[in-house]
Tab-separated table of N, CA and C and ligand atoms in Angstrom:
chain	number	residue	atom	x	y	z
A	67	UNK	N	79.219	102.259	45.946
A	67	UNK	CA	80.358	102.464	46.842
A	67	UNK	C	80.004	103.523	47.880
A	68	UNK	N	80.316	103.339	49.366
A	68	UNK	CA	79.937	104.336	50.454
A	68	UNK	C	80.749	104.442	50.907
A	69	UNK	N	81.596	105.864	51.402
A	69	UNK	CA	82.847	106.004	52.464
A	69	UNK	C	81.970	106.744	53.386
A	70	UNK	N	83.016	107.021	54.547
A	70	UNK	CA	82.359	107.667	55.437
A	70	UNK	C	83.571	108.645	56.098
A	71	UNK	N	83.184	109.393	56.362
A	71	UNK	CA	84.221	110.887	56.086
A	71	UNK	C	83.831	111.243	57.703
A	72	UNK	N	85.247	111.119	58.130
A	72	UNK	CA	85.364	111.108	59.743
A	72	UNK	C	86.219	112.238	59.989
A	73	UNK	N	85.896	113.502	61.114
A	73	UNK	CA	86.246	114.870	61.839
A	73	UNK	C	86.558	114.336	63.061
A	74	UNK	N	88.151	114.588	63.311
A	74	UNK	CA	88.273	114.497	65.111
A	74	UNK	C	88.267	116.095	65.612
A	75	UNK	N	88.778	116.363	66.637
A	75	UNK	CA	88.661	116.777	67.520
A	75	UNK	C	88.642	118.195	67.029
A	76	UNK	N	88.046	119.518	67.289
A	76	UNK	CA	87.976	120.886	67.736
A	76	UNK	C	87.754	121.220	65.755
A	77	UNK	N	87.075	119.990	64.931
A	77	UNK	CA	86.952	120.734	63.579
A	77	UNK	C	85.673	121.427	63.359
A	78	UNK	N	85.137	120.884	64.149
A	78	UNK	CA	83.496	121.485	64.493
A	78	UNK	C	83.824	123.352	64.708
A	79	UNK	N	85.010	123.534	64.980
A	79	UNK	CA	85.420	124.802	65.328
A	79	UNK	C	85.871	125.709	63.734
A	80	UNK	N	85.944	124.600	62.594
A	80	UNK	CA	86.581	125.100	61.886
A	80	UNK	C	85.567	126.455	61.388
A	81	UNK	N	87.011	127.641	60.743
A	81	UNK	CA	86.038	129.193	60.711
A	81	UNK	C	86.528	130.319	61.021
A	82	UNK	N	86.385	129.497	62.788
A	82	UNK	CA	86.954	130.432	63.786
A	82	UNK	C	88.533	130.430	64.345
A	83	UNK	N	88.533	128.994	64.451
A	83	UNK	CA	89.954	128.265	64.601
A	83	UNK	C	90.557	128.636	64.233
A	84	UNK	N	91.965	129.245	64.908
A	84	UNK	CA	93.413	129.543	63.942
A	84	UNK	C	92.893	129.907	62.363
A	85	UNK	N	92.307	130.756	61.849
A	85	UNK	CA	92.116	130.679	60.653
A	85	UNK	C	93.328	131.204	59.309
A	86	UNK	N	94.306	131.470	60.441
A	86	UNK	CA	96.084	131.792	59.539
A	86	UNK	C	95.963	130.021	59.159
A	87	UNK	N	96.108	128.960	59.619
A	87	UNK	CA	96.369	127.702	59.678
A	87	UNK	C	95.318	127.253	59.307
A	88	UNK	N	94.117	127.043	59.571
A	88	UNK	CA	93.122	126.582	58.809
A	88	UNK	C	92.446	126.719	58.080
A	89	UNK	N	92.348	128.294	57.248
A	89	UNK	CA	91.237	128.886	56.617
A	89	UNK	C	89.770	128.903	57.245
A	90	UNK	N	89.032	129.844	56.296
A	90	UNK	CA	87.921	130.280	57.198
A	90	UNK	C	86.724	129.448	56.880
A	91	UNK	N	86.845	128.305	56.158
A	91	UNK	CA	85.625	127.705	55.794
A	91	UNK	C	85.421	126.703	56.646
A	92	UNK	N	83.877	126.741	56.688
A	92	UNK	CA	83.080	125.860	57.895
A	92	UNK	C	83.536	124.275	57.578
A	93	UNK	N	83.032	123.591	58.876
A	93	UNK	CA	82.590	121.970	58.929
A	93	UNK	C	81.843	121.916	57.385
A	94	UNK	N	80.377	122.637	58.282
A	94	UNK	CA	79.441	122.296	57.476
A	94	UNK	C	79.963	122.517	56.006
A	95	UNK	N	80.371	123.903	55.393
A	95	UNK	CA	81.146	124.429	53.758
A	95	UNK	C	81.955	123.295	53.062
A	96	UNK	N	82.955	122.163	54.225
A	96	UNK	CA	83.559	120.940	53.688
A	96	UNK	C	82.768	120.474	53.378
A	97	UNK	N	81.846	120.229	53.859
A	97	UNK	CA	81.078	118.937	54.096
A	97	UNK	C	80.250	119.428	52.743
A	98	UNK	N	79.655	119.990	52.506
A	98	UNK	CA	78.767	120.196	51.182
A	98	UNK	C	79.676	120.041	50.234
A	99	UNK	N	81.056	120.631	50.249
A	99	UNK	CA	81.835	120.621	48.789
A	99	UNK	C	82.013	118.725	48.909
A	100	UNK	N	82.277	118.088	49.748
A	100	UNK	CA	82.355	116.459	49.723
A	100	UNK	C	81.201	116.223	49.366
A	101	UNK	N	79.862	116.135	49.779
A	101	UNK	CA	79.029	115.825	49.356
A	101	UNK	C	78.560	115.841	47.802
A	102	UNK	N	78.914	117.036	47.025
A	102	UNK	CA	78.982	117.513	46.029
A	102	UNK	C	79.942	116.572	44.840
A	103	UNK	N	81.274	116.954	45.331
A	103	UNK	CA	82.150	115.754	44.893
A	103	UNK	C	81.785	113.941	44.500
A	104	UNK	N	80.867	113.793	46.072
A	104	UNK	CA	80.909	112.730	45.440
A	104	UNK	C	79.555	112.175	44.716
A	105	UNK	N	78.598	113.159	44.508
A	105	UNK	CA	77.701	112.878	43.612
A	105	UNK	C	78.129	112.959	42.567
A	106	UNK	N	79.452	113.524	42.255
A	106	UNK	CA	79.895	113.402	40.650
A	106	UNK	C	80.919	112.279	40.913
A	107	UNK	N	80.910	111.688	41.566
A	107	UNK	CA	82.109	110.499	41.550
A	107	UNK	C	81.320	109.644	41.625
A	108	UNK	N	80.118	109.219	41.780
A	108	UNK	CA	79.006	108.100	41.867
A	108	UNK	C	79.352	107.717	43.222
A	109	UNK	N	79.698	108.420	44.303
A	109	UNK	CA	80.200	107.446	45.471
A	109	UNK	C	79.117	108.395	46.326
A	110	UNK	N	78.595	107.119	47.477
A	110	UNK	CA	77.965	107.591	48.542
A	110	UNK	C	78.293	108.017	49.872
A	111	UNK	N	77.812	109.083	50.384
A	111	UNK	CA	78.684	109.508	51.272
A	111	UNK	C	78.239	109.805	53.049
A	112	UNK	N	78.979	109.696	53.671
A	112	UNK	CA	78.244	109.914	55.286
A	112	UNK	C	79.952	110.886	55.797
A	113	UNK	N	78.911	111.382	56.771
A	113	UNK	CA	80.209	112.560	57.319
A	113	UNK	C	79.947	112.359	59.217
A	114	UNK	N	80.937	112.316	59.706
A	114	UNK	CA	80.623	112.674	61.182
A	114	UNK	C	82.113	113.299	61.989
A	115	UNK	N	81.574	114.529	62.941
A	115	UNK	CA	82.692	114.620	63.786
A	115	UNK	C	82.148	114.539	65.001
A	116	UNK	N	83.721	114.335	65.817
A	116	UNK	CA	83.235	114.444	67.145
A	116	UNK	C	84.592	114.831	67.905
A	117	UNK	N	84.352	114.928	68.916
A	117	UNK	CA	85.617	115.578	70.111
A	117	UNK	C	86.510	114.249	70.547
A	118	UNK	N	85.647	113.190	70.789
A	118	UNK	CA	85.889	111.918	71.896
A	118	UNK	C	86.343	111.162	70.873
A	119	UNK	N	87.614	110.323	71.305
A	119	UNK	CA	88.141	109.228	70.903
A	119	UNK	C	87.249	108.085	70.580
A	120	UNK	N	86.718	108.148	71.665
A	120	UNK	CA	85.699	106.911	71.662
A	120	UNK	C	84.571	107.185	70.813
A	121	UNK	N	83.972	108.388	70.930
A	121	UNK	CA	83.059	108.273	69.778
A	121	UNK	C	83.591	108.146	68.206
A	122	UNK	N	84.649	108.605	68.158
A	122	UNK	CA	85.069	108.073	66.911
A	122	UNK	C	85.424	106.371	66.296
A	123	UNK	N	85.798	106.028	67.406
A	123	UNK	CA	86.387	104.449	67.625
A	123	UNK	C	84.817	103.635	67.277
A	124	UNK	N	83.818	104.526	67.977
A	124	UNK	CA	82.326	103.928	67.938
A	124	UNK	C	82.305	103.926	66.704
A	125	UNK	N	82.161	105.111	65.977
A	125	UNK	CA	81.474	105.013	64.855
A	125	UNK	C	81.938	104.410	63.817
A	126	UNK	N	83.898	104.371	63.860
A	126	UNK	CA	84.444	103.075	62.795
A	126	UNK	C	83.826	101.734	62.935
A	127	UNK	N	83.686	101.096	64.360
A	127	UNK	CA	83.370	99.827	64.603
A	127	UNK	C	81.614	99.671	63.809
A	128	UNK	N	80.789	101.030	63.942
A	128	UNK	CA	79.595	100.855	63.632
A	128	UNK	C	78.844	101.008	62.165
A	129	UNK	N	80.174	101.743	61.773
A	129	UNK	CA	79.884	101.907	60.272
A	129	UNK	C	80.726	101.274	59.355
A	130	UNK	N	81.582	100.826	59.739
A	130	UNK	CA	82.780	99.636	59.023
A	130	UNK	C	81.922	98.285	58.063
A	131	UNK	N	80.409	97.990	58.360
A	131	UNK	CA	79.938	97.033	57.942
A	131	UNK	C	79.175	97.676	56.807
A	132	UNK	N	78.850	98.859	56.838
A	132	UNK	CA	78.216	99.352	55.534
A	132	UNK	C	79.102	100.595	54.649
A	133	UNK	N	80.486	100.697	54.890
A	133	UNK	CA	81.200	101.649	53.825
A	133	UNK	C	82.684	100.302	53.174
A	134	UNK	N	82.948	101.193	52.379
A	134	UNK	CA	84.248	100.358	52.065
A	134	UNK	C	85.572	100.390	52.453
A	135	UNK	N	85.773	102.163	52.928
A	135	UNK	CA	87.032	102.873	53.166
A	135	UNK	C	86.208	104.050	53.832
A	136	UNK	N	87.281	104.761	54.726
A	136	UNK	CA	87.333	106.149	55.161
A	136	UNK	C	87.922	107.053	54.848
A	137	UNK	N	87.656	108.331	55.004
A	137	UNK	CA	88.311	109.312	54.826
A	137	UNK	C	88.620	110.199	56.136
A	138	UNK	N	89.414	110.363	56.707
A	138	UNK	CA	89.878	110.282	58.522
A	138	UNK	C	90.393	111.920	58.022
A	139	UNK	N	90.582	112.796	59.259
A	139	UNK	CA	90.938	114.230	59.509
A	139	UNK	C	90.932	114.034	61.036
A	140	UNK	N	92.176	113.296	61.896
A	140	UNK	CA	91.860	112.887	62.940
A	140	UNK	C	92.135	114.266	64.100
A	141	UNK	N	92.442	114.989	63.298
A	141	UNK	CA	93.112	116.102	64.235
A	141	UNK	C	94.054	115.480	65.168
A	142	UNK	N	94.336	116.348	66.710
A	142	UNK	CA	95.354	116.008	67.062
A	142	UNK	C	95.526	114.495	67.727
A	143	UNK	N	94.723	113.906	67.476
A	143	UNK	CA	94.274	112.216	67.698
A	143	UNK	C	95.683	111.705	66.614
A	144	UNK	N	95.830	112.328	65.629
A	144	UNK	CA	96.517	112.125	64.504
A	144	UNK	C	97.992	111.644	65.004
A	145	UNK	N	98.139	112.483	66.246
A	145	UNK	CA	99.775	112.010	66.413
A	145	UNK	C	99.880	111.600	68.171
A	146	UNK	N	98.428	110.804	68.585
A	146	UNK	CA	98.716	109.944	69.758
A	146	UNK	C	97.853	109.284	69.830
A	147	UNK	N	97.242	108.860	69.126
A	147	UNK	CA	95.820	107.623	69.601
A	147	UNK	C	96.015	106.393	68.417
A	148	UNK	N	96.903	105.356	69.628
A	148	UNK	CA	96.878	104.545	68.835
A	148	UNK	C	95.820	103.559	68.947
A	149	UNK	N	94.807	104.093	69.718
A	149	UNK	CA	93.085	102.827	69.639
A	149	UNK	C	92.358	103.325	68.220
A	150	UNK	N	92.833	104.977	67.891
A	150	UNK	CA	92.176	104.725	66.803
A	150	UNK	C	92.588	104.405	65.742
A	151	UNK	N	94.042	104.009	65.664
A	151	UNK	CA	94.787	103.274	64.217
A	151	UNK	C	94.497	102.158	64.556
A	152	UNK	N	93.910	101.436	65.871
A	152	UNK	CA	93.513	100.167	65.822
A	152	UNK	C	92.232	99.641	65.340
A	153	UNK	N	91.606	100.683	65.540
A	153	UNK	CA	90.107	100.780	65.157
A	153	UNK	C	90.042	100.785	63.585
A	154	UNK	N	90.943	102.002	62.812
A	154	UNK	CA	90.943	101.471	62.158
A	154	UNK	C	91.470	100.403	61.265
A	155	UNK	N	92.467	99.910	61.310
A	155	UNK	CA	93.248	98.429	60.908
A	155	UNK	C	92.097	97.570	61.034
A	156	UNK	N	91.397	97.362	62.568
A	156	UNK	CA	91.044	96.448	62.911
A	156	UNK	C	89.845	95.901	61.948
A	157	UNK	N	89.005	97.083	61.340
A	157	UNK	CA	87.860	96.850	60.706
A	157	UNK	C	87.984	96.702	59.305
A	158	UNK	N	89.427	96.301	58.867
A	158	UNK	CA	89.778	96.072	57.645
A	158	UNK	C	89.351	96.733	56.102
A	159	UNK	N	89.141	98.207	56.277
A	159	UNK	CA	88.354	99.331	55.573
A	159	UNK	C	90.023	100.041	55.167
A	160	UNK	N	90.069	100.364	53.940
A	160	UNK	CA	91.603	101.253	53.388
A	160	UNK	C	91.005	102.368	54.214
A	161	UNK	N	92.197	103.022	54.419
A	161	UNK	CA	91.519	104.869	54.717
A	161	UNK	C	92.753	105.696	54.420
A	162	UNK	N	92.371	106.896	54.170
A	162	UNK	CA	93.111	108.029	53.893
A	162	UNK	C	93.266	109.161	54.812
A	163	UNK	N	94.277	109.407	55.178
A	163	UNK	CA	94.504	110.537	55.817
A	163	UNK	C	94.234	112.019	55.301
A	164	UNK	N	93.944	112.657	56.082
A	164	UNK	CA	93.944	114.208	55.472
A	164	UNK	C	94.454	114.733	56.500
A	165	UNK	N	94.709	116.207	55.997
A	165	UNK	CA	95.137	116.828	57.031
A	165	UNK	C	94.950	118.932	56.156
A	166	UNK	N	94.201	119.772	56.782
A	166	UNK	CA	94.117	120.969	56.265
A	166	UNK	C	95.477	121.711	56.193
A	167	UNK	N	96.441	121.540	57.027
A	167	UNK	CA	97.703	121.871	57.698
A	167	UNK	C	98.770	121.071	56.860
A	168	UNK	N	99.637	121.179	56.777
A	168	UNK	CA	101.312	120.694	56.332
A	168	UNK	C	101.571	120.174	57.937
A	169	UNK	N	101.408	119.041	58.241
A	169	UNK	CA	101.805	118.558	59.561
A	169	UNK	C	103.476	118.442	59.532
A	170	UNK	N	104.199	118.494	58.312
A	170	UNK	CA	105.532	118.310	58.634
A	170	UNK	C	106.317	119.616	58.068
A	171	UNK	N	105.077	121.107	58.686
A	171	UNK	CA	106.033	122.184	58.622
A	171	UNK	C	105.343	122.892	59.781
A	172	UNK	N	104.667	122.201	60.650
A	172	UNK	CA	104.551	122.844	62.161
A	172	UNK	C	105.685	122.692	63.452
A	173	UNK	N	104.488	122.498	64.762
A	173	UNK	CA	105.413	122.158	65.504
A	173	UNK	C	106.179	120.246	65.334
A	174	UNK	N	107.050	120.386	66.089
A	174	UNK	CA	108.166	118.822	66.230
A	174	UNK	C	106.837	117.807	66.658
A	175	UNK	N	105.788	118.404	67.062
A	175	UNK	CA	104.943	117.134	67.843
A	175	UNK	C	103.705	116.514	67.010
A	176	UNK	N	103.729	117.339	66.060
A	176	UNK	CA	102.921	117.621	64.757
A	176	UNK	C	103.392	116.425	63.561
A	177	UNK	N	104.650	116.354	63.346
A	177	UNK	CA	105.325	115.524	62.369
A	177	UNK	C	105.074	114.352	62.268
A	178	UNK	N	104.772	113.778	63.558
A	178	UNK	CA	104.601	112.090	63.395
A	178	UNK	C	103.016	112.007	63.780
A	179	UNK	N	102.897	111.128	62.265
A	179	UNK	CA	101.348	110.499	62.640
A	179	UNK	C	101.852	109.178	62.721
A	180	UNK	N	100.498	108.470	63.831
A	180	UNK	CA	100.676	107.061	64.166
A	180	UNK	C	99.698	106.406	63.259
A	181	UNK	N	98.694	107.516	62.442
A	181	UNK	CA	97.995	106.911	61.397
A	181	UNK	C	98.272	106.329	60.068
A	182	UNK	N	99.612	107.292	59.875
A	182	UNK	CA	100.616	107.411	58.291
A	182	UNK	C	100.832	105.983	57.858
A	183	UNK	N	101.617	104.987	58.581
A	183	UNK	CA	101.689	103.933	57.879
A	183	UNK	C	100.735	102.845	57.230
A	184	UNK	N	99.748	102.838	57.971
A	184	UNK	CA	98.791	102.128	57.490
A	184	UNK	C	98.054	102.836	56.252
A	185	UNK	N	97.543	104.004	56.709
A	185	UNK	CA	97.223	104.798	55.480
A	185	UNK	C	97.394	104.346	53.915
A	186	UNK	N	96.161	104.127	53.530
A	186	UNK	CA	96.335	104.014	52.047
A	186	UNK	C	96.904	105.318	51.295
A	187	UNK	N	96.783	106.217	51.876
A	187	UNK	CA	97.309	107.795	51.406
A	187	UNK	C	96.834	108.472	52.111
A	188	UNK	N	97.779	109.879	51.822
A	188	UNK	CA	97.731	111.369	52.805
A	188	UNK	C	97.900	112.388	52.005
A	189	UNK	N	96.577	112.935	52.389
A	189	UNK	CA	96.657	114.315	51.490
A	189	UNK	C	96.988	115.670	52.748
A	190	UNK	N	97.793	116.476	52.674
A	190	UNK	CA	97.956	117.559	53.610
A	190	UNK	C	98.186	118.844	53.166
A	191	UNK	N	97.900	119.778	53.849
A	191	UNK	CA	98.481	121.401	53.253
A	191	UNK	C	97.787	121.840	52.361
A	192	UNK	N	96.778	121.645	52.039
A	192	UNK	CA	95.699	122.218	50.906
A	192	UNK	C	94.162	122.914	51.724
A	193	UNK	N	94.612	122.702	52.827
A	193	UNK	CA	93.321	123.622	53.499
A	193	UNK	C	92.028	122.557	53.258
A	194	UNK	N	90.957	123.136	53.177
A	194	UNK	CA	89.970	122.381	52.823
A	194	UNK	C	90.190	121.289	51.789
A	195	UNK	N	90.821	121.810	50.504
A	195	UNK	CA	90.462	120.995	49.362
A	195	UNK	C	91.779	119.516	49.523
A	196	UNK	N	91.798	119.433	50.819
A	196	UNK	CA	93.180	117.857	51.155
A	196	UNK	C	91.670	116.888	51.001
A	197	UNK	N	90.672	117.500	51.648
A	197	UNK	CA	89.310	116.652	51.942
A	197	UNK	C	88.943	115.927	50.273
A	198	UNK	N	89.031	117.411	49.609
A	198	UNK	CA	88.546	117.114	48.072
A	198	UNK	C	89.396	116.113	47.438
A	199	UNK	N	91.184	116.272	47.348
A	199	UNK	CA	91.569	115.387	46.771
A	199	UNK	C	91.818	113.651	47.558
A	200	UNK	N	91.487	114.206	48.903
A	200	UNK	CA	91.963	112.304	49.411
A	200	UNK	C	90.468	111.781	49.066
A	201	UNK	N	89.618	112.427	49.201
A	201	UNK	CA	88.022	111.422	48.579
A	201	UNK	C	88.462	111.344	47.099
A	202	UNK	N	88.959	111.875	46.172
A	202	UNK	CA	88.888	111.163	44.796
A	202	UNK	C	89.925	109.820	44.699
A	203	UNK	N	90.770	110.468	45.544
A	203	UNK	CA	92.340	109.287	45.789
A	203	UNK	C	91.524	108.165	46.318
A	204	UNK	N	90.582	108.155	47.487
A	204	UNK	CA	90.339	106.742	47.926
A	204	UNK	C	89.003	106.336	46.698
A	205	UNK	N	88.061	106.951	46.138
A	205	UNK	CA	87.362	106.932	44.991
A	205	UNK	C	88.006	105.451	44.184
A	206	UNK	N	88.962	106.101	43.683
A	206	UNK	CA	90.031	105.406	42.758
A	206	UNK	C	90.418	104.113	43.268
A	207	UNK	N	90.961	104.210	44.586
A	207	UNK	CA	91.771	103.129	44.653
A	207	UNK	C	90.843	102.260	45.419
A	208	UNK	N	89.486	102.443	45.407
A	208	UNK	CA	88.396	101.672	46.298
A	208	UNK	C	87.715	101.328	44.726
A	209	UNK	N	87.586	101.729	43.938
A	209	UNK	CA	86.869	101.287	42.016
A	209	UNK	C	88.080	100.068	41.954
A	210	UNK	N	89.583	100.761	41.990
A	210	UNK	CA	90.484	99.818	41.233
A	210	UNK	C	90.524	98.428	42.107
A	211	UNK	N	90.573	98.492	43.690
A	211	UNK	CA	90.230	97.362	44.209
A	211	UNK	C	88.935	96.243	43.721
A	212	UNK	N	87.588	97.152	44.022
A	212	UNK	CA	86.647	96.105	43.043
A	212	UNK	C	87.109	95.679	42.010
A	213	UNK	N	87.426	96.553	41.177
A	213	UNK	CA	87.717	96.408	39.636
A	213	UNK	C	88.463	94.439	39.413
A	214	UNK	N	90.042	94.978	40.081
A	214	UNK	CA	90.491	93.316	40.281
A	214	UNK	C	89.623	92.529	40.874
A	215	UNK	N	89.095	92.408	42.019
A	215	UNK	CA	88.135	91.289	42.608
A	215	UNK	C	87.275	90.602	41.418
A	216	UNK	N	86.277	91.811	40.676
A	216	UNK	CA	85.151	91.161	40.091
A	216	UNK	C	85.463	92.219	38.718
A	217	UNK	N	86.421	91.674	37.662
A	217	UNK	CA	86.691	92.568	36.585
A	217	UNK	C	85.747	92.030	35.223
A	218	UNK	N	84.769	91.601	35.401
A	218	UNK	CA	83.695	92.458	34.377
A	218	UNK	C	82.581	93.116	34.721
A	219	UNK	N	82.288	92.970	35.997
A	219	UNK	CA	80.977	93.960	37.169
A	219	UNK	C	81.448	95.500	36.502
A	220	UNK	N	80.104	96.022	36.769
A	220	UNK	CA	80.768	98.082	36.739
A	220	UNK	C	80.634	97.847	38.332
A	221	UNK	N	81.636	98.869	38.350
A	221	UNK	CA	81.876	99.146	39.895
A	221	UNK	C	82.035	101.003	39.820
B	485	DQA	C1	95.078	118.896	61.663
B	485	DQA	C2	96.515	118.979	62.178
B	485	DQA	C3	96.601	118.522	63.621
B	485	DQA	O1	97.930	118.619	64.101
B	485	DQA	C4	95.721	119.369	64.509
B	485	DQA	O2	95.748	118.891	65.827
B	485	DQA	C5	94.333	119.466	63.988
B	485	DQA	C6	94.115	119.651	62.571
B	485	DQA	C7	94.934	119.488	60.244
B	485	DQA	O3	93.907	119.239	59.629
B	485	DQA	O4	95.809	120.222	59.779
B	485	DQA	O5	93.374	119.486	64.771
B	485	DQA	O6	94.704	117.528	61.592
Protein backbone atom coordinates (compact mmCIF):
# COMPACT_ATOMS: atom_id res chain seq x y z
CA UNK A 1 0.00 0.00 0.00
CA UNK A 2 1.48 3.68 -1.01
CA UNK A 3 -0.14 7.09 -0.02
CA UNK A 4 1.26 10.13 -0.82
CA UNK A 5 1.22 12.92 1.73
CA UNK A 6 0.54 16.31 0.07
CA UNK A 7 1.70 20.18 1.78
CA UNK A 8 -0.06 23.26 0.23
CA UNK A 9 0.84 26.47 0.53
CA UNK A 10 3.43 28.51 3.08
CA UNK A 11 4.01 24.80 5.14
CA UNK A 12 7.44 24.75 3.91
CA UNK A 13 7.41 27.75 6.44
CA UNK A 14 6.33 25.56 9.15
CA UNK A 15 8.70 26.55 12.59
CA UNK A 16 8.68 29.92 11.93
CA UNK A 17 5.06 30.46 10.94
CA UNK A 18 2.61 31.75 13.46
CA UNK A 19 4.10 29.29 15.82
CA UNK A 20 1.09 30.31 18.68
CA UNK A 21 -1.11 28.42 15.78
CA UNK A 22 1.14 26.08 14.37
CA UNK A 23 3.77 24.89 16.69
CA UNK A 24 7.37 24.95 16.16
CA UNK A 25 8.06 21.76 14.38
CA UNK A 26 9.52 21.62 10.90
CA UNK A 27 8.14 20.29 7.33
CA UNK A 28 10.97 18.25 7.34
CA UNK A 29 10.28 16.97 11.72
CA UNK A 30 6.49 15.94 10.12
CA UNK A 31 7.72 14.41 7.57
CA UNK A 32 10.18 11.97 9.43
CA UNK A 33 7.55 11.32 12.27
CA UNK A 34 5.15 10.10 8.92
CA UNK A 35 7.74 8.38 7.52
CA UNK A 36 8.39 6.59 10.73
CA UNK A 37 4.71 5.85 11.28
CA UNK A 38 4.37 4.32 8.36
CA UNK A 39 7.14 1.88 8.45
CA UNK A 40 5.30 0.54 11.39
CA UNK A 41 2.02 0.50 9.56
CA UNK A 42 3.60 -1.51 6.57
CA UNK A 43 2.45 1.41 4.33
CA UNK A 44 4.66 3.17 1.78
CA UNK A 45 5.11 6.55 1.74
CA UNK A 46 5.93 9.79 -0.57
CA UNK A 47 5.60 13.41 0.77
CA UNK A 48 5.52 16.66 -1.36
CA UNK A 49 4.80 20.41 -0.83
CA UNK A 50 4.44 23.16 -2.81
CA UNK A 51 3.08 26.88 -2.97
CA UNK A 52 1.19 26.52 -6.57
CA UNK A 53 -2.13 25.11 -7.09
CA UNK A 54 -1.07 23.71 -10.06
CA UNK A 55 1.78 22.03 -8.86
CA UNK A 56 -0.24 20.33 -6.56
CA UNK A 57 -3.09 19.48 -9.11
CA UNK A 58 0.23 18.11 -11.10
CA UNK A 59 1.31 15.94 -8.75
CA UNK A 60 -2.34 14.31 -7.83
CA UNK A 61 -2.85 13.72 -11.62
CA UNK A 62 0.89 12.21 -11.62
CA UNK A 63 0.94 10.19 -8.73
CA UNK A 64 -2.76 9.01 -8.57
CA UNK A 65 -1.59 5.87 -10.77
CA UNK A 66 0.89 4.57 -8.25
CA UNK A 67 -0.72 5.39 -4.53
CA UNK A 68 -4.11 4.36 -3.31
CA UNK A 69 -5.27 7.45 -1.22
CA UNK A 70 -3.84 10.80 0.01
CA UNK A 71 -3.19 12.48 2.81
CA UNK A 72 -3.88 16.43 1.80
CA UNK A 73 -2.85 19.58 4.38
CA UNK A 74 -4.10 21.92 1.66
CA UNK A 75 -3.57 25.01 3.60
CA UNK A 76 -5.41 27.95 2.60
CA UNK A 77 -6.25 26.15 -0.86
CA UNK A 78 -8.45 24.33 1.80
CA UNK A 79 -11.24 26.87 1.70
CA UNK A 80 -11.11 28.11 -2.18
CA UNK A 81 -9.70 25.83 -4.75
CA UNK A 82 -12.15 24.00 -6.10
CA UNK A 83 -9.61 22.49 -9.15
CA UNK A 84 -8.07 20.91 -6.39
CA UNK A 85 -11.21 18.99 -4.93
CA UNK A 86 -11.49 18.25 -8.57
CA UNK A 87 -8.26 16.90 -8.92
CA UNK A 88 -8.83 15.16 -6.31
CA UNK A 89 -12.39 13.38 -6.91
CA UNK A 90 -11.29 13.22 -10.31
CA UNK A 91 -8.44 10.61 -9.80
CA UNK A 92 -10.68 8.43 -7.82
CA UNK A 93 -7.99 7.98 -4.74
CA UNK A 94 -10.03 8.32 -0.90
CA UNK A 95 -8.14 11.20 0.84
CA UNK A 96 -8.06 12.69 4.14
CA UNK A 97 -7.96 15.96 5.25
CA UNK A 98 -5.73 17.38 7.88
CA UNK A 99 -5.42 20.35 9.21
CA UNK A 100 -2.58 21.52 12.27
CA UNK A 101 -5.20 24.32 13.30
CA UNK A 102 -9.00 23.84 14.56
CA UNK A 103 -10.27 25.47 11.24
CA UNK A 104 -13.71 25.86 12.94
CA UNK A 105 -12.28 28.00 15.88
CA UNK A 106 -10.46 30.64 13.68
CA UNK A 107 -11.35 33.22 11.46
CA UNK A 108 -15.32 33.01 9.60
CA UNK A 109 -13.21 32.35 6.29
CA UNK A 110 -11.39 29.48 7.81
CA UNK A 111 -14.64 27.32 8.61
CA UNK A 112 -15.60 26.14 5.28
CA UNK A 113 -13.57 23.64 3.47
CA UNK A 114 -14.54 22.86 -0.14
CA UNK A 115 -12.43 19.70 0.50
CA UNK A 116 -14.67 18.37 3.66
CA UNK A 117 -17.30 16.62 1.81
CA UNK A 118 -15.66 14.42 -0.26
CA UNK A 119 -13.12 13.67 2.32
CA UNK A 120 -12.92 10.26 3.54
CA UNK A 121 -12.00 12.01 6.96
CA UNK A 122 -10.56 15.09 8.80
CA UNK A 123 -8.29 15.19 11.33
CA UNK A 124 -7.74 18.96 12.80
CA UNK A 125 -6.37 20.82 15.94
CA UNK A 126 -3.68 18.45 16.97
CA UNK A 127 -0.77 20.43 15.56
CA UNK A 128 1.52 18.13 13.92
CA UNK A 129 0.22 14.85 15.21
CA UNK A 130 -3.56 15.57 12.83
CA UNK A 131 -0.71 14.29 10.14
CA UNK A 132 -0.05 11.20 12.56
CA UNK A 133 -3.60 10.30 13.18
CA UNK A 134 -5.27 10.95 9.51
CA UNK A 135 -2.29 8.52 8.01
CA UNK A 136 -3.40 5.68 10.43
CA UNK A 137 -7.26 6.66 9.70
CA UNK A 138 -6.61 6.38 5.89
CA UNK A 139 -4.09 3.16 6.76
CA UNK A 140 -7.29 1.51 7.97
CA UNK A 141 -9.79 2.43 5.80
CA UNK A 142 -7.44 1.85 2.58
CA UNK A 143 -6.55 -2.24 4.38
CA UNK A 144 -10.46 -2.41 5.08
CA UNK A 145 -11.24 -1.39 1.43
CA UNK A 146 -8.78 -4.16 -0.01
CA UNK A 147 -9.78 -6.34 2.65
CA UNK A 148 -13.65 -6.48 1.03
CA UNK A 149 -12.43 -6.46 -2.66
CA UNK A 150 -10.03 -9.52 -2.26
CA UNK A 151 -10.90 -11.06 1.41
CA UNK A 152 -8.47 -13.87 1.62
CA UNK A 153 -5.20 -11.80 0.04
CA UNK A 154 -3.06 -10.10 3.17
CA UNK A 155 -3.33 -6.69 2.39
C1 LIG B 1 -4.10 25.06 7.85
C2 LIG B 1 -5.29 25.99 8.10
C3 LIG B 1 -5.50 26.93 6.92
O1 LIG B 1 -6.58 27.80 7.17
C4 LIG B 1 -4.27 27.77 6.68
O2 LIG B 1 -4.44 28.58 5.55
C5 LIG B 1 -3.04 26.94 6.58
C6 LIG B 1 -2.84 25.84 7.50
C7 LIG B 1 -3.77 24.19 9.08
O3 LIG B 1 -3.03 23.23 8.92
O4 LIG B 1 -4.21 24.49 10.19
O5 LIG B 1 -2.14 27.25 5.78
O6 LIG B 1 -4.43 24.18 6.79
Amino acid sequence: MRIAVLHGPNLNLLGQREPEVYGRETLAGIDARLYALAGELGVQLETFQANGEGALIDRIHESAGRVQGFLINAGAYTHTSVALLDALVGVGRPFVEVHLSNIHGREEFRRRSLLAPRAAGIVMGFGADSYLLGLRGLALRLRASARAAAPSEEV
